Amino acid sequence: MRIRLPNIKDNGHIALFAIAVVLFWIKTYAAYQIEFTLGIDNNLQKFLLFINPLSSALFFFGFALLFKKRMKMILILTNFILSFLLYANIAYYRFFSDFITVPVLMSTKTNAGQLGDSALSLMSPFDIFYFTDFFILIVLSMTLFKKVTIENKKSFKVVLLFSITVFLFNLGLAEKDRPQLLSRSFDRNYLVKYLGAYNFTIYDVIQNIKSSGQRALADSSDITEVENYRKANFSAPNPEYYGKAEGMNVIYIAMESLQSFIIDYKMPDGQEVTPFLNSLVHSNEAFYFENFFHQTGQGKTSDAEFLLENGLYPMAQGAVFVNKAQNTYQAMPAILKGKGYYSASFHGNYKTFWNRNVMYKALGYDQFFDAEYYNMTEENTKNYGLKDKPFFTESISMLKDLPQPFYTKFLTLSNHFPFEMDPQDTDFPAGETGNKVVDQYFQSAHYMDEAIEQFFNDLKASGLYDNTVIVMYGDHYGISENHNEAMAKVLGVEEITPAISAGLQRVPLFIHVPGVKGSVQEQYGGQVDVRSTILHLLGIDSKDYMELGSDLLSKEHRNWALFRNGDFISSEIIQVKGKCYDAKTGELVENTAACQEIADKINTELQISDEIVYKDLLRFYEPEGYTPIDPQDFEYLAPKGNKAMKEEKNAEEAEAINEAETSEQP
Ligand code: GP9
Ligand code: MN
């Protein structure tokens, strides 16, 4: 039998196209493995990482099939552009452990500047590997495939259809593993891991175009409406507390997923879940706000951060930290910077999560101690990152080294869904509802309580406690409505009614001010209200700042909290999914006039907040006495962990050893 060699002239374009796709696919996959730390957790993720370059290769190279004579040239050019993009990301990642985004390319100072100086040191002669397929294509086009031309565009249509099918298959599997991947856009690492480096760039470009469109519609007159609203709704500070913490350090502790039902809750055997927090409630050591609510949306922890730093609401969809990090803000760290404060955030997860490394610059954070600063061993980590006990233990020495006064925040992690603990970390009993998630919640909440107690002890031992305001808040719910049946058992009710469900959005808020007697506070409020409360305690009038909170300690404090979905809660009435309920009885209310009155107010407030955020209105406004910050002045580089620095350190060490050895020689 005779084997017929393919007729390279007639069907050559298909063969060349296939070679280009396969080589590019292999190369990209190799780059993923060699260059990036993407945190692959399971087999599905491994598979997705493997197939995700395919749809991009088919899609982009496919366009070359539209050209008859120039097909080869277009194929080579496309390969070069994509290879260059990949390599740019590789070099950038070596230094910043992050991927290139549109705003990075736009920024003139920090990133480009930093990279400019050391760009060469990030490259190696072996990197030519990332262009091998480009050279192979050139050689093939000039030799074996020299005579190839395309007769019709049929193959283009087939390839396009195929690439879309592969992409949808990829996206479907990705969404299965990580629901709401695109709408919530947690982390650049995730997008690359699931959808690939090239699709990530496309996604990023689209997001940026959308954002700049909304921004372009605004002008400076739009801020007037906001100013009027602020004036009309301002709650004047309470003279009893105003300035009581002036000049003190500030520590915020975000208590992951902690809901208020856990406070004073006792397990069947009588043990308290959070004995330390309970002791704060009952000892007058701090203010405890028992009717305080989270107001977060899809951005969860980061939405809570946004609320507390800015006194503005997060976005109805997506995470404001991810989508609006290019806006101008006048956030807490920036305000306090003007008063001589140094600011830092501490978090045992990697800096790209929720785009923190970018957003923190817009908020004015001087320093970000992310996972790179901690000892992220197998034993110390679980789920999203560092366990709370090592987190606080390792943080205290970094905290002590900060210039004072400081403004800091600590984001805990252990009490995160699905609340599973390593056996060696807990001897606390699990719940007995039969629902694994709910039952484990008691154990992880107990662990966090112990970690916080230990942190308080360390603060006392270091002397910081007596000169530091401590604000502790639950960031959002931990147990979702999917677990209502088990929650009914926990609360000892027949079922979780809409009113109870709204009440379950309570999260604890503690404010400890040295020298000020605390108490249990009954007024209703939400996360948006924390900022003016703290500013007033620090002796800074919040009136001139365009924020929407109402000082919780003010005599004029409004007594309700809205939810990001447009519902609200007060001591009298509750609105859930647009329906009005009596807060005392939980019964549906027929006459909805009272509800309507608050509903109108909160709609206006959310609208004002959205205007500020979507149109980036704070760029048109400068509060009196405020010194604007430039986000590009900040950079959060890891102390260890990035390859360039490690190599530099190794080289220095090698040199030192060398010198020592040489000097020892006779
Ligand atoms: C991750 C941490 C947890 O860095 O903020 O995120 P969450 O899912 O709670 O928003
Ligand atoms: Mn959280």
XYZ file of C-alpha atoms and ligand atoms in Angstrom:
677
model
C 0.000 0.000 0.000
C 1.240 3.435 -0.885
C 0.977 6.240 1.661
C 0.000 9.510 0.008
C 1.679 12.538 1.461
C -0.679 15.497 1.961
C -0.784 17.902 -0.910
C 0.744 20.858 0.802
C -0.300 23.249 -1.888
C -4.057 22.565 -1.786
C -4.841 21.930 1.844
C -1.679 23.510 3.153
C -3.466 26.347 4.915
C -5.256 23.876 7.181
C -2.031 22.070 8.012
C -0.131 25.291 8.702
C -3.013 26.629 10.768
C -3.156 23.411 12.808
C 0.597 23.506 13.433
C 0.350 27.133 14.568
C -2.510 26.332 16.957
C -0.879 23.273 18.486
C 2.535 24.904 18.975
C 0.997 27.986 20.509
C -1.204 25.878 22.757
C 1.754 23.851 24.058
C 3.829 26.962 24.585
C 1.135 28.767 26.548
C 0.509 25.754 28.728
C 4.232 25.463 29.403
C 4.330 29.157 30.384
C 1.453 28.596 32.825
C 3.375 25.788 34.450
C 6.761 27.477 34.548
C 5.964 31.107 35.229
C 2.709 31.562 37.108
C 1.475 30.448 40.513
C -2.196 29.951 39.824
C -3.237 27.783 42.755
C -4.649 24.734 40.984
C -6.839 22.911 43.500
C -8.500 20.037 41.674
C -8.542 17.938 38.506
C -11.165 20.061 36.803
C -8.954 23.117 37.250
C -5.991 21.159 35.877
C -8.053 20.248 32.843
C -9.278 23.814 32.342
C -5.769 25.161 32.570
C -4.774 22.712 29.881
C -7.565 23.481 27.409
C -7.979 27.202 27.952
C -5.335 28.368 25.430
C -7.110 26.416 22.694
C -10.121 28.636 22.104
C -7.941 31.769 21.989
C -5.526 30.166 19.535
C -8.355 28.998 17.270
C -10.150 32.313 17.486
C -7.258 34.669 16.827
C -5.348 32.565 14.345
C -8.664 31.817 12.626
C -8.783 35.352 11.262
C -5.784 34.595 9.102
C -8.050 32.215 7.173
C -9.983 35.230 5.894
C -7.017 36.231 3.788
C -6.171 34.500 0.553
C -2.602 35.420 -0.320
C -1.638 37.047 2.976
C -2.800 34.200 5.176
C 0.723 33.234 6.245
C 1.756 36.759 6.996
C -1.338 37.418 9.116
C -0.830 34.128 10.934
C 2.752 35.049 11.796
C 1.786 38.563 12.837
C -1.024 37.308 15.083
C 1.349 34.819 16.625
C 3.837 37.581 17.323
C 1.258 39.849 18.982
C -0.070 37.050 21.197
C 3.420 35.800 22.037
C 4.452 39.308 22.933
C 1.396 39.682 25.187
C 2.211 36.392 26.889
C 5.826 37.348 27.371
C 4.948 40.808 28.689
C 2.730 39.128 31.263
C 5.515 36.720 32.166
C 8.039 39.494 32.747
C 5.521 41.586 34.675
C 4.527 38.608 36.783
C 8.130 37.863 37.699
C 8.292 41.210 39.413
C 4.753 41.978 40.570
C 3.179 38.490 40.904
C 0.281 39.906 38.936
C -0.981 40.208 35.354
C -0.930 43.303 33.195
C -4.189 45.228 33.073
C -5.285 48.233 31.030
C -4.823 50.650 33.957
C -1.288 49.315 34.465
C -0.491 50.222 30.882
C -2.044 53.659 31.392
C -0.196 54.475 34.592
C 2.862 56.519 33.971
C 4.627 56.489 37.301
C 4.753 53.404 39.413
C 4.455 50.204 37.466
C 6.009 51.241 34.230
C 8.732 53.137 36.048
C 9.605 50.325 38.423
C 9.572 47.799 35.671
C 11.528 50.059 33.346
C 14.523 50.061 35.663
C 14.633 46.360 36.137
C 12.994 45.073 32.970
C 16.256 43.653 31.748
C 16.929 41.798 34.959
C 13.563 40.088 34.554
C 14.530 38.605 31.240
C 16.712 35.641 30.492
C 18.212 34.416 27.204
C 16.152 31.243 27.609
C 13.005 33.328 27.252
C 13.463 33.054 23.509
C 11.593 29.783 24.067
C 8.394 31.820 24.286
C 8.891 32.839 20.653
C 9.928 29.459 19.205
C 6.606 28.861 17.476
C 6.886 32.298 15.885
C 10.231 31.375 14.323
C 9.023 27.924 13.317
C 6.071 29.496 11.503
C 8.363 31.841 9.596
C 10.608 28.994 8.522
C 7.680 26.765 7.520
C 6.059 29.574 5.542
C 9.218 30.142 3.581
C 9.916 26.485 2.875
C 7.384 23.684 3.062
C 4.328 25.917 2.831
C 5.751 28.459 0.428
C 3.068 28.024 -2.220
C 0.066 27.888 0.088
C -2.910 30.147 -0.698
C -6.581 29.920 0.283
C -9.361 29.447 -2.253
C -12.464 30.169 -0.139
C -13.530 31.254 3.342
C -15.259 28.065 4.359
C -12.492 27.038 6.717
C -12.709 30.405 8.498
C -16.373 29.841 9.363
C -15.723 26.306 10.580
C -12.811 27.406 12.773
C -14.751 30.350 14.215
C -17.648 28.100 15.137
C -15.290 25.565 16.632
C -13.451 28.177 18.695
C -16.713 29.546 20.090
C -17.849 26.028 20.984
C -14.570 25.319 22.777
C -14.811 28.644 24.610
C -18.399 28.025 25.770
C -17.461 24.530 26.922
C -14.508 26.015 28.827
C -16.645 28.782 30.366
C -19.381 26.315 31.308
C -16.938 24.104 33.212
C -15.283 27.131 34.812
C -18.613 28.487 36.064
C -19.398 25.053 37.427
C -16.242 25.087 39.526
C -16.463 28.789 40.415
C -20.012 30.167 40.050
C -20.306 33.840 39.041
C -16.719 33.872 37.833
C -17.343 36.645 35.325
C -19.936 38.692 37.192
C -18.026 38.784 40.468
C -14.543 38.691 38.985
C -12.823 37.836 42.284
C -9.249 37.678 41.237
C -7.133 38.062 38.120
C -5.385 34.804 39.004
C -8.736 33.035 38.865
C -9.632 34.443 35.474
C -6.305 33.349 34.045
C -6.528 29.952 35.687
C -10.020 29.279 34.348
C -10.171 31.159 31.071
C -6.599 31.791 30.083
C -4.200 34.706 29.859
C -5.515 35.935 26.490
C -9.195 35.781 27.378
C -8.345 37.594 30.589
C -6.907 40.489 28.586
C -10.044 40.675 26.447
C -12.215 40.643 29.563
C -10.110 43.374 31.117
C -10.302 45.574 28.008
C -14.109 45.218 27.852
C -14.487 46.069 31.562
C -12.348 49.157 31.127
C -14.238 50.377 28.103
C -17.540 49.975 29.980
C -16.217 51.907 32.967
C -14.740 54.772 31.031
C -18.014 55.153 29.110
C -19.987 55.791 32.285
C -17.304 58.074 33.589
C -17.224 60.166 30.440
C -20.894 61.077 30.856
C -20.253 63.040 34.048
C -19.171 66.600 34.666
C -18.419 68.742 37.698
C -22.023 69.972 38.051
C -23.075 66.427 39.003
C -21.442 66.752 42.399
C -23.809 69.571 43.462
C -26.708 67.176 43.942
C -24.485 65.014 46.130
C -23.399 67.990 48.227
C -27.003 69.018 48.795
C -27.965 65.523 49.809
C -25.053 65.300 52.219
C -25.939 68.615 53.866
C -29.575 67.641 54.265
C -28.784 64.215 55.744
C -25.799 64.897 57.952
C -25.939 63.632 61.562
C -24.007 66.099 63.699
C -21.367 64.628 66.025
C -22.223 63.980 69.643
C -20.127 66.403 71.760
C -19.856 63.713 74.450
C -17.688 61.612 72.136
C -16.303 64.006 69.563
C -12.494 63.927 69.543
C -12.269 61.414 72.411
C -9.798 59.362 70.378
C -7.907 62.226 68.811
C -4.408 61.257 67.723
C -4.815 57.611 68.746
C -3.833 54.623 66.611
C -6.660 52.838 64.832
C -7.073 49.106 64.258
C -9.955 47.618 62.290
C -10.542 43.888 62.478
C -12.792 42.393 59.820
C -14.299 39.317 61.408
C -14.861 36.997 58.478
C -18.489 35.904 58.011
C -19.371 36.599 61.650
C -23.079 37.100 62.244
C -24.566 38.513 65.423
C -26.639 35.446 66.288
C -23.400 33.869 67.460
C -22.899 36.469 70.211
C -23.958 34.990 73.559
C -25.014 31.791 71.783
C -24.522 28.643 73.847
C -23.939 25.150 72.525
C -26.172 22.333 73.824
C -23.508 21.526 76.452
C -23.598 25.119 77.706
C -20.314 26.349 76.186
C -20.269 29.823 74.708
C -19.107 29.988 71.082
C -17.457 33.385 71.393
C -16.620 33.839 75.076
C -14.113 36.600 74.435
C -16.385 38.745 72.279
C -19.203 38.112 74.762
C -17.016 39.389 77.566
C -16.503 42.618 75.626
C -20.256 42.995 75.221
C -20.884 42.636 78.942
C -17.902 44.414 80.460
C -18.370 47.995 79.223
C -14.918 47.684 77.720
C -16.281 48.592 74.293
C -19.391 49.821 72.537
C -21.306 46.908 71.120
C -23.904 47.670 68.453
C -26.497 44.943 68.548
C -28.616 46.197 65.652
C -25.890 46.662 63.132
C -26.137 45.249 59.589
C -23.863 44.363 56.721
C -24.645 46.107 53.438
C -22.484 44.141 51.073
C -23.211 42.822 47.605
C -21.275 40.408 45.434
C -17.933 41.854 46.496
C -18.363 40.396 50.021
C -15.282 41.150 52.194
C -14.099 43.828 49.790
C -17.524 45.481 49.702
C -17.414 45.717 53.494
C -13.964 47.277 53.268
C -15.282 49.749 50.707
C -18.219 50.719 52.916
C -16.039 51.318 55.952
C -13.297 53.199 54.147
C -15.541 55.449 52.091
C -18.981 55.658 53.649
C -20.376 54.766 50.227
C -22.280 51.714 49.073
C -20.703 49.019 46.919
C -22.095 48.169 43.489
C -25.367 46.327 42.939
C -23.496 43.881 40.731
C -19.842 42.946 40.678
C -17.212 44.125 43.102
C -16.451 47.824 43.325
C -12.875 46.934 44.325
C -12.420 45.260 40.966
C -14.456 47.493 38.698
C -13.918 50.973 40.085
C -10.367 50.935 41.357
C -9.399 53.750 38.984
C -11.812 56.200 40.602
C -10.848 59.053 42.847
C -11.684 58.387 46.486
C -11.263 60.324 49.677
C -10.946 57.300 51.898
C -9.997 56.872 55.543
C -6.268 56.159 54.983
C -5.989 59.237 52.758
C -7.888 61.507 55.158
C -5.752 60.332 58.063
C -2.570 60.629 56.050
C -3.231 64.353 56.060
C -3.295 64.175 59.871
C 0.078 62.455 60.072
C -1.097 58.844 60.127
C 0.654 55.899 58.501
C -1.702 53.264 57.069
C -1.407 49.535 56.457
C -3.629 46.574 55.716
C -2.816 43.038 56.936
C -4.275 39.999 55.202
C -3.143 36.384 54.887
C -4.232 36.009 51.279
C -2.492 37.079 48.072
C -2.658 40.713 47.113
C -4.518 40.323 43.830
C -7.592 38.874 45.507
C -10.425 41.379 45.135
C -7.911 43.557 43.297
C -6.731 44.822 46.659
C -3.234 45.664 45.466
C -4.748 48.190 43.050
C -7.682 49.441 45.104
C -5.587 50.045 48.211
C -3.557 52.579 46.258
C -6.727 54.478 45.382
C -7.691 54.405 49.067
C -4.271 55.694 50.053
C -2.785 52.730 51.905
C 0.915 53.172 52.556
C 1.550 49.469 53.017
C -0.131 46.135 52.303
C 1.120 43.102 54.214
C -0.336 40.324 52.087
C 0.375 36.577 52.065
C 3.911 37.206 50.828
C 4.774 38.574 54.261
C 3.540 35.534 56.153
C 4.686 32.014 56.675
C 2.196 30.321 54.360
C 3.002 26.723 55.233
C 0.631 23.845 54.656
C 0.018 23.684 58.389
C -0.665 27.424 58.741
C -3.115 27.722 55.864
C -6.617 26.582 55.067
C -9.101 27.525 52.378
C -8.355 31.106 51.247
C -5.156 31.526 53.197
C -3.524 31.972 56.561
C -5.325 30.739 59.667
C -6.255 33.490 62.123
C -3.961 32.446 64.969
C -0.675 32.484 63.006
C -2.026 35.547 61.192
C -2.311 37.626 64.342
C 0.833 36.174 65.899
C 2.937 37.021 62.873
C 1.267 40.404 62.389
C 2.032 41.838 65.793
C 5.751 42.343 65.160
C 5.051 44.073 61.843
C 2.457 46.236 63.579
C 4.856 47.231 66.345
C 7.350 48.420 63.735
C 4.916 50.832 62.088
C 5.300 54.576 62.547
C 2.649 55.950 64.903
C -0.070 57.055 64.849
C -1.175 54.315 62.500
C -4.426 53.408 60.796
C -4.528 49.678 60.135
C -6.864 46.893 59.274
C -6.686 43.154 59.772
C -8.763 40.875 57.566
C -9.312 37.488 59.168
C -9.966 34.358 57.121
C -10.534 31.231 59.198
C -14.266 31.685 59.628
C -14.899 31.465 55.890
C -17.342 29.210 54.104
C -17.360 26.142 54.260
C -15.970 26.664 57.807
C -14.032 23.435 57.845
C -11.250 23.234 60.427
C -8.175 21.051 60.580
C -8.712 18.615 63.459
C -5.630 19.857 65.336
C -7.043 23.413 65.413
C -10.219 22.733 67.329
C -11.583 20.748 70.202
C -14.793 22.748 70.265
C -17.996 20.802 69.658
C -19.656 21.060 66.258
C -23.332 21.997 66.033
C -25.948 19.300 66.030
C -28.262 20.382 63.235
C -27.028 17.719 60.831
C -26.052 20.421 58.325
C -22.290 20.239 57.898
C -21.754 23.890 56.977
C -23.814 25.237 59.868
C -22.381 22.757 62.356
C -18.805 23.619 61.459
C -19.532 27.346 61.703
C -19.566 27.138 65.512
C -16.099 25.636 65.542
C -14.538 28.139 63.184
C -16.243 31.090 64.896
C -14.892 29.816 68.214
C -11.413 29.574 66.731
C -11.612 33.174 65.500
C -12.768 34.321 68.942
C -9.683 32.706 70.477
C -7.437 34.265 67.843
C -8.855 37.727 68.550
C -8.456 37.270 72.295
C -4.827 36.356 71.768
C -4.380 39.470 69.590
C -5.902 41.661 72.310
C -3.485 40.135 74.827
C -0.563 40.811 72.515
C -1.719 44.390 72.033
C -1.934 44.835 75.791
C 1.509 43.317 76.301
C 2.993 45.586 73.638
C 1.515 48.684 75.254
C -0.434 49.578 72.106
C -3.820 48.755 73.594
C -4.031 51.890 75.734
C -3.515 54.193 72.815
C -5.460 52.425 70.095
C -9.059 52.553 68.936
C -10.169 49.050 67.970
C -13.077 48.599 65.591
C -14.277 45.047 64.992
C -17.001 44.228 62.505
C -18.566 41.193 60.877
C -18.027 41.639 57.154
C -21.122 39.837 55.804
C -23.317 36.823 56.439
C -21.626 33.446 56.643
C -24.654 31.174 56.481
C -26.715 31.761 53.361
C -30.441 31.181 52.882
C -29.643 27.745 51.493
C -29.230 26.625 55.084
C -32.487 28.000 56.460
C -33.701 24.675 57.732
C -30.642 24.175 59.916
C -30.714 27.817 60.985
C -34.306 27.391 62.170
C -33.010 24.659 64.498
C -30.166 26.890 65.687
C -32.529 29.751 66.480
C -35.236 27.481 67.883
C -37.915 28.716 65.509
C -40.278 26.800 63.274
C -39.097 28.422 60.078
C -36.950 31.297 58.887
C -39.521 33.912 57.903
C -38.574 36.880 55.680
C -38.350 39.099 58.780
C -36.049 36.651 60.579
C -33.966 36.319 57.442
C -33.482 40.104 57.335
C -32.588 40.048 61.040
C -29.946 37.424 60.327
C -28.052 40.028 58.319
C -27.010 41.518 61.656
C -23.256 41.481 62.094
C -21.412 42.455 65.256
C -19.799 45.867 65.585
C -17.484 46.673 68.479
C -15.727 49.971 69.065
C -13.174 50.141 71.838
C -11.888 53.608 72.717
C -9.279 53.797 75.498
C -10.618 55.826 78.382
C -14.217 55.807 77.146
C -16.764 53.622 78.901
C -18.510 51.314 76.459
C -22.066 49.978 76.489
C -24.552 47.989 74.459
C -26.091 50.263 71.816
C -29.536 49.520 70.448
C -29.810 51.929 67.535
C -30.103 50.521 64.010
C -27.329 51.166 61.559
C -25.145 49.673 58.869
C -21.564 49.444 57.701
C -21.868 52.742 55.838
C -22.262 54.477 59.222
C -18.948 53.362 60.694
C -16.803 55.895 58.907
C -18.371 59.082 60.245
C -18.635 57.492 63.705
C -14.884 56.871 63.758
C -13.959 60.175 62.132
C -15.917 62.009 64.816
C -14.270 59.993 67.595
C -10.927 60.997 66.091
C -12.004 64.620 66.145
C -12.396 64.987 62.374
C -15.653 66.482 61.160
C -17.073 64.346 58.369
C -19.483 67.036 57.160
C -17.355 68.137 54.223
C -16.708 64.609 53.008
C -19.029 63.226 50.362
C -20.054 60.099 52.171
C -23.476 58.829 53.112
C -23.123 57.426 56.615
C -24.766 58.681 59.768
C -22.684 58.743 62.984
C -23.973 55.872 65.135
C -23.220 57.826 68.313
C -24.886 61.024 67.089
C -28.091 62.159 68.757
C -29.421 62.769 65.253
C -28.597 59.250 64.046
C -31.239 57.847 61.706
C -32.495 54.572 62.960
C -32.427 52.210 59.988
C -30.083 50.291 57.735
C -30.568 49.645 54.064
C -29.505 46.557 52.175
C -27.727 46.753 48.853
C -30.693 45.112 47.101
C -32.954 48.055 48.025
C -34.610 46.469 51.080
C -34.155 47.823 54.589
C -34.618 47.177 58.271
C -35.579 49.362 61.243
C -36.854 48.728 64.758
C -40.449 49.129 63.506
C -40.654 47.842 59.969
C -38.690 45.665 57.619
C -38.814 45.475 53.855
C -37.852 42.164 52.282
C -37.983 41.659 48.507
C -40.150 44.773 48.266
C -42.714 43.530 50.824
C -43.331 45.254 54.146
C -43.257 43.410 57.493
C -43.839 44.383 61.100
C -40.462 44.141 62.862
C -41.960 42.961 66.160
C -44.363 40.296 64.912
C -42.806 39.484 61.543
C -46.306 39.730 60.007
C -46.944 41.158 56.561
C -48.095 44.790 56.846
C -51.153 45.794 54.806
C -50.755 49.556 54.952
C -47.378 50.098 53.399
C -47.202 53.907 53.730
C -44.618 53.791 56.532
C -42.498 51.359 54.543
C -42.826 53.464 51.443
C -41.464 56.496 53.262
C -38.191 54.777 54.178
C -38.088 52.932 50.855
C -38.104 56.277 49.019
C -35.282 57.574 51.206
C -33.090 54.570 50.652
C -33.711 54.565 46.920
C -32.460 58.135 46.759
C -29.470 57.271 48.903
C -28.478 54.278 46.780
C -28.933 56.344 43.652
C -26.674 59.105 44.987
C -24.061 56.536 45.973
C -24.197 54.865 42.556
C -23.818 58.243 40.845
C -20.651 58.915 42.844
C -19.213 55.491 42.110
C -20.249 54.996 38.477
C -19.467 58.522 37.366
C -16.379 58.871 39.526
C -17.707 62.137 40.912
C -15.201 62.613 43.712
C -12.649 63.636 41.090
C -14.623 66.888 40.860
C -14.587 67.546 44.583
C -12.020 68.459 47.175
C -13.064 68.499 50.820
C -11.796 71.367 52.907
C -8.537 70.630 54.679
C -8.004 67.447 52.687
C -4.737 66.772 50.891
C -5.368 64.615 47.815
C -3.255 61.508 47.394
C -1.845 60.112 44.172
C -2.443 56.336 43.892
C 0.668 56.079 41.780
C 2.783 57.083 44.756
C 2.164 53.694 46.372
C 3.643 50.328 45.547
C 3.295 47.093 47.486
C 6.195 44.864 46.651
C 6.662 41.572 48.405
C 9.542 41.269 50.862
C 10.117 37.771 49.578
C 8.533 35.467 47.092
C 9.019 37.302 43.848
C 11.610 35.719 41.698
C 13.627 38.785 40.772
C 14.098 39.771 44.373
C 14.851 36.237 45.458
C 17.473 35.892 42.804
C 18.973 39.207 43.813
C 19.040 38.091 47.438
C 20.593 34.750 46.515
C 23.227 36.531 44.474
C 24.006 38.865 47.378
C 24.255 35.937 49.764
C 26.478 34.015 47.388
C 28.704 37.063 47.069
C 28.881 37.466 50.842
C 29.823 33.810 51.292
C 32.352 34.130 48.538
C 33.879 37.190 50.189
C 33.974 35.475 53.571
C 35.624 32.444 52.070
C 38.162 34.527 50.193
C 39.049 36.562 53.273
C 39.539 33.371 55.262
C 42.099 32.166 52.768
C 45.675 32.736 53.900
C -10.202 36.661 50.583
C -11.158 37.073 51.629
C -12.427 36.281 51.599
O -9.117 37.502 50.437
O -11.369 38.422 51.577
O -13.260 36.740 50.638
P -14.863 36.712 50.686
O -15.270 35.503 49.912
O -15.322 36.642 52.094
O -15.243 37.971 50.043
Mn -15.556 37.779 53.855
